[in-house]
Every structure is written in structure tokens, then in C-alpha cells.
XYZ file of C-alpha atoms in Angstrom:
323
model
C -0.080 0.143 0.239
C 0.788 3.436 -0.319
C 0.457 4.924 2.624
C 2.685 1.767 4.472
C 5.779 2.876 1.672
C 5.548 6.752 2.566
C 5.680 5.883 6.381
C 8.668 3.172 5.523
C 10.441 6.391 3.146
C 10.055 8.927 6.079
C 11.364 6.356 8.879
C 14.476 5.241 6.295
C 15.169 9.100 5.416
C 15.475 9.809 9.370
C 17.733 6.670 9.687
C 20.071 7.680 6.653
C 21.754 11.183 5.952
C 21.605 10.855 2.295
C 19.552 8.400 0.052
C 19.646 8.879 -3.516
C 15.764 8.307 -6.075
C 17.832 4.731 -7.151
C 18.112 3.565 -3.681
C 14.664 4.219 -2.774
C 12.931 2.693 -6.025
C 15.109 -0.276 -5.827
C 13.909 -0.930 -2.149
C 10.512 -0.548 -2.616
C 10.017 -1.905 -6.196
C 9.017 0.324 -7.652
C 10.216 3.040 -10.727
C 12.124 6.255 -9.796
C 8.997 8.312 -10.869
C 7.063 6.863 -7.987
C 9.468 7.824 -5.516
C 9.409 11.171 -7.098
C 5.708 11.290 -5.742
C 6.430 9.477 -3.570
C 8.647 12.273 -1.750
C 6.091 15.111 -3.268
C 2.867 14.031 -1.367
C 5.206 13.709 1.706
C 6.678 17.413 1.451
C 2.771 17.989 0.271
C 2.361 16.624 3.974
C 4.967 18.810 6.126
C 7.520 16.416 5.841
C 11.126 18.532 5.475
C 12.445 17.025 2.805
C 15.326 18.204 0.675
C 16.933 17.280 -2.661
C 20.545 17.737 -3.871
C 21.687 17.573 -7.243
C 25.008 15.888 -8.724
C 26.407 13.309 -8.247
C 26.375 12.419 -4.530
C 22.707 13.824 -4.514
C 19.826 13.118 -3.101
C 17.253 13.144 -0.096
C 17.431 13.811 3.004
C 15.565 15.497 5.673
C 16.162 18.824 7.021
C 18.582 18.625 10.487
C 16.415 18.179 14.165
C 13.338 16.710 12.553
C 12.196 13.431 14.650
C 9.213 11.381 14.407
C 6.586 11.436 16.770
C 5.567 8.793 19.000
C 2.603 8.774 16.639
C 3.916 7.394 13.988
C 4.402 4.214 16.089
C 1.944 2.030 17.182
C 1.718 1.426 21.043
C 2.662 -2.754 19.986
C 5.496 -1.348 18.171
C 6.742 0.986 21.612
C 6.131 -1.781 23.906
C 8.263 -4.486 20.933
C 10.596 -1.533 21.718
C 10.706 -1.004 25.615
C 10.964 -4.989 25.709
C 13.913 -5.003 23.758
C 15.577 -1.754 25.593
C 14.992 -3.947 29.220
C 16.995 -7.425 27.519
C 19.243 -4.741 27.183
C 19.892 -3.476 30.146
C 19.663 -7.353 32.034
C 22.522 -8.157 29.758
C 24.643 -4.678 30.308
C 23.616 -3.463 33.468
C 23.579 0.092 32.796
C 22.112 2.881 33.935
C 22.183 4.239 30.047
C 19.597 1.215 29.684
C 17.366 1.689 32.428
C 16.664 6.213 31.577
C 16.022 4.675 28.153
C 13.412 2.382 29.275
C 11.709 4.698 31.894
C 11.775 6.826 28.151
C 10.197 4.535 25.944
C 7.855 3.731 28.522
C 6.648 7.281 28.761
C 5.931 7.539 24.967
C 3.119 4.349 25.761
C 1.687 6.585 27.724
C -2.012 5.018 29.162
C -0.983 2.483 27.511
C 1.181 1.397 29.282
C -0.120 1.538 33.072
C -1.126 -2.275 32.656
C 2.446 -3.466 33.995
C 4.245 -6.285 32.550
C 0.682 -8.136 31.932
C -0.089 -6.118 29.341
C 3.108 -6.723 27.717
C 3.484 -8.625 24.121
C 4.453 -12.022 26.135
C 7.643 -12.313 25.859
C 10.754 -11.119 28.040
C 14.645 -10.814 26.585
C 17.187 -11.679 29.327
C 20.361 -12.013 27.662
C 22.555 -13.540 30.382
C 23.450 -17.120 30.992
C 21.977 -18.936 34.036
C 25.515 -18.801 35.616
C 25.620 -14.921 35.265
C 26.863 -13.679 38.719
C 27.905 -10.100 40.174
C 31.751 -11.257 38.924
C 30.749 -11.655 35.553
C 28.736 -8.601 35.784
C 31.979 -6.564 36.796
C 34.509 -8.444 33.683
C 31.507 -6.706 31.257
C 31.545 -3.128 33.111
C 35.030 -3.036 33.017
C 35.707 -3.994 29.691
C 33.087 -2.283 28.391
C 34.651 0.862 29.873
C 38.115 -0.012 28.672
C 36.779 -0.194 25.002
C 34.721 3.618 25.855
C 37.722 5.125 27.247
C 40.756 3.305 24.822
C 42.447 1.791 28.050
C 44.816 -0.960 27.663
C 43.838 -4.601 29.851
C 45.741 -7.347 30.868
C 44.665 -10.930 30.913
C 45.536 -14.044 31.851
C 44.270 -16.143 29.529
C 43.617 -19.604 28.715
C 43.074 -20.741 24.490
C 40.983 -23.511 23.695
C 44.115 -25.706 23.486
C 44.155 -25.301 26.790
C 47.432 -23.299 26.979
C 47.842 -19.580 29.296
C 49.718 -16.436 28.826
C 49.179 -13.298 29.391
C 48.214 -10.623 27.297
C 47.251 -7.161 26.892
C 45.022 -5.784 25.135
C 42.723 -2.952 23.455
C 39.993 -3.603 24.489
C 36.878 -2.689 21.030
C 34.209 -4.010 21.245
C 31.775 -7.466 23.902
C 29.851 -9.443 21.491
C 27.141 -11.559 23.527
C 27.013 -15.044 21.226
C 25.030 -17.942 22.075
C 24.230 -16.659 25.274
C 28.251 -15.945 26.269
C 30.626 -12.838 26.507
C 33.352 -12.286 23.884
C 35.048 -9.605 23.778
C 37.179 -7.896 20.353
C 40.646 -7.234 20.626
C 43.607 -5.826 19.313
C 46.207 -8.279 20.577
C 49.607 -7.396 21.253
C 50.621 -10.183 21.824
C 49.623 -11.742 18.099
C 49.415 -8.123 16.612
C 46.145 -8.488 15.217
C 42.516 -8.753 16.034
C 41.444 -11.390 18.221
C 38.356 -12.538 19.763
C 38.443 -13.325 23.792
C 36.046 -15.598 25.984
C 35.179 -13.689 28.942
C 34.978 -17.025 31.309
C 38.411 -17.805 30.168
C 40.039 -14.757 30.933
C 41.449 -16.300 34.364
C 42.819 -12.524 35.349
C 41.691 -8.755 34.820
C 43.504 -5.537 35.208
C 42.867 -2.464 34.493
C 46.664 -1.084 32.969
C 45.474 2.299 32.533
C 47.694 2.889 29.900
C 45.744 4.568 26.991
C 45.555 3.317 23.431
C 44.735 4.721 19.594
C 41.943 2.775 18.324
C 42.619 1.045 15.354
C 39.676 0.380 12.823
C 38.377 -3.189 13.639
C 37.648 -6.286 10.972
C 33.225 -6.376 11.341
C 31.725 -9.278 13.945
C 30.474 -11.124 10.317
C 34.210 -12.207 9.374
C 34.357 -14.041 12.294
C 31.757 -16.439 10.766
C 32.233 -20.133 11.422
C 34.231 -21.612 7.759
C 34.690 -24.870 6.875
C 38.432 -24.874 6.649
C 39.225 -23.732 9.704
C 38.777 -27.452 10.936
C 40.859 -29.773 8.974
C 40.175 -32.893 11.511
C 37.494 -35.175 9.165
C 33.971 -35.783 10.998
C 33.020 -39.196 11.157
C 29.161 -40.660 11.044
C 27.754 -41.246 14.317
C 25.378 -43.040 15.565
C 24.274 -43.277 20.020
C 21.941 -44.780 21.627
C 20.617 -42.824 24.895
C 18.316 -44.179 27.856
C 15.246 -43.345 28.754
C 16.370 -41.370 31.962
C 18.774 -38.481 29.930
C 16.101 -37.773 27.558
C 15.364 -34.675 28.341
C 19.098 -33.497 28.517
C 19.753 -35.349 25.403
C 16.843 -33.227 23.720
C 18.556 -30.012 25.322
C 22.278 -31.256 24.055
C 21.048 -32.356 20.019
C 19.745 -30.257 17.090
C 16.399 -31.839 17.105
C 17.017 -33.109 13.214
C 19.604 -35.264 14.494
C 17.228 -37.042 17.164
C 15.084 -40.221 16.538
C 13.016 -41.170 19.461
C 11.498 -44.898 20.474
C 7.992 -45.972 22.802
C 10.224 -46.801 25.574
C 11.930 -43.400 26.052
C 14.837 -44.184 24.635
C 16.820 -41.753 21.772
C 18.967 -42.712 18.774
C 21.071 -39.644 17.785
C 23.127 -39.841 14.726
C 25.254 -36.821 12.243
C 28.531 -36.165 11.813
C 30.558 -35.311 14.787
C 34.732 -34.745 15.029
C 35.459 -37.236 17.675
C 37.547 -34.830 19.730
C 38.632 -33.947 23.850
C 34.951 -32.122 23.555
C 32.929 -35.411 21.967
C 34.319 -37.702 24.482
C 33.761 -35.957 27.401
C 30.494 -35.022 26.236
C 29.714 -39.000 25.856
C 31.812 -39.584 29.051
C 29.214 -37.669 31.057
C 26.537 -39.572 30.099
C 28.293 -42.940 31.574
C 26.356 -45.822 31.852
C 23.283 -43.643 29.672
C 24.506 -43.805 26.437
C 26.143 -46.347 24.335
C 28.039 -46.065 21.294
C 26.190 -48.049 17.789
C 28.553 -46.706 15.373
C 31.804 -46.545 14.374
C 33.685 -48.971 15.765
C 36.274 -47.135 16.855
C 34.487 -44.058 18.511
C 33.304 -47.388 20.941
C 36.886 -48.482 21.367
C 38.091 -45.146 22.002
C 35.236 -44.310 24.476
C 36.858 -47.634 26.227
C 40.078 -47.541 26.554
C 38.662 -43.819 28.455
C 36.544 -45.972 30.729
C 39.262 -48.078 31.339
C 41.735 -45.477 32.170
C 39.306 -43.663 34.722
C 38.788 -46.816 36.566
C 42.648 -47.753 36.511
C 43.006 -44.186 38.225
C 40.611 -44.525 40.749
C 41.671 -48.023 41.709
C 45.654 -47.641 42.072
C 44.321 -44.658 44.452
C 42.113 -46.680 46.329
C 45.131 -49.306 46.826
C 47.354 -47.028 48.147
C 44.980 -45.266 50.984
C 44.611 -49.312 51.461
C 48.350 -49.698 51.714
C 48.284 -46.172 53.375
C 45.972 -47.717 56.288
C 47.293 -51.191 56.845
C 45.314 -52.834 54.757
C 46.269 -56.044 52.784
């Protein structure tokens, strides 16, 4: 509908410094003639749009023009409030609390019904185990990034190796319920992503740095060629007692449930330390059906555990004078 396009065009102009007729035409899938007619309609409606000619020309709104709350429906404002409150739970910043109050004010009489009047959705980005220590780290790193101050960490990498790093924080990232820091690492001489839970020690140095342009977060998307280990086609059979945990842990497409409550999980897995540790955590509630080499490796690791405890028991008995 034309009215929807006009509203969307106005919001786009609010969010963009300048945009050409060709860009608007492509975005809304109309001709440039239609764009010019729409711009004329908006101008007649009192929207202060300025037109610029030339290579870098286009349309933009006059400075200080803002959107009124009448252009947002109560439902849209409520959705905005919910999102802001979710950000507040993750950041613990008073700025978000104040922003929540301002958005709440936009609701007017529609916002007096409490949480029950909301959209039935709550955004809480924190993991269950996010205590005061993690909040302190988040605030310290956020402040260091904002003030361009270096920090020093004792870090445990994904291979279990420890090192001391001096970092220049660029951005905090919350992904999959886990906090990460994008920072320039002086040890490696490049930008890296660091997991906050692996920072065994963290301290401010008070040393300022000149911010460097950081690569976009999208450039860190996982690429299969990063891991050259060959995945194996594995079939696992879980007993009914761990059904709920299995459903929580594995993708639905991998699951096949049986009438007795047991669950089979199949698919490609990289048989690494994490994989075998995960299987061992299920104890006798899981059986590897295939391939044989995975079952044999799991048996070998289980025997090592038994032998370690048997040696400890024998040593304790000997110390107590028992034969």
C-alpha cells in the first residue's frame, strides 16, 4: 500500500543521512518516477525533505526533524521497551534504565498495565550463571573500550594453553548466551576474539591507546576449512533416564525417539576431546552403536578412569595397613 511505503520511506530518511532516488526505487521495488511522486506527497504533508543535485545527490530530511510517537503504534513501542529492558539485563548500565523509562513514557496510558500488558516476550540475554563477577568484567571491559584504555589478562585458549596478553578492547559481543571481547592483541599483533569466562585474571593498566579500525564481527563467522579434522558418522543410543538432557543438547534433526523413551542420535561429529568428554558425562546411559573405533576409544578412556581410581584405592588401603 502507498501509505505503508510513505511511512517506511520517512523512517528510512530519518535513519539515513542521504539516499538517492535510485536506492529508494530499488528498496521499495518501484520506479524512480514513483519515488519522486512519493517525495512530493511527503513534502505536501509537511515532511521537510531537502533534494540535492549532482553525483552525490539525493534526498534527506532537514536537521533536527524527529519522529513523533504518533508514528509508532502501542505494540511497536511495547516491543521496543521489551528489547531495551533485555539489553539492560545484559549490560547493567543505568543508561538503559533511563532509556526504558523514556520508552515507557511514549506508551502513555497504554503502558500502565504492568508486565501483563506486554507482548508476552522477555529478553534476558544473561546466561543462568552470570553472577557479580561476570557483571564486573563486562563493565570493566566496556569502560576500557569506551575510554580507549588497555587491559591485561591471563587467558586460557581453546587448546588449554595459558598466556598473558595485553589487549586493546574494541567491542563486547554476546553470542549464544556467552560473552566475548573483540580486542587488538599486542602479543599476536592482530584483532582476536576472547571468551570472557576464559579470562583467569583481568586488570586495568590505565595505559591509553589509539583505537584501530576493527574488522566487522561478520568476518568471524565459522568456516568449515578452519577445522581440517574429518568428522565421523556416529550413531548413539541414549537410555530414557537422560532423554530430557539429550533433547536439550542435540539438534532436533539428529534425534529419533523410541516408544520406550530412549533416543537415538545420529550425524557427523568431530571425535575430539570435547566429544569424548561429553559421551563420558552420560556414564552408562549412552551406547555407541557405530563406528567401532569411537566405541573402542570411549572404552579405553573409561578403563583409564577405572584404573586411576583403583590405584588410588590401593594406595589408600596400603597407607592404612590393609593387605
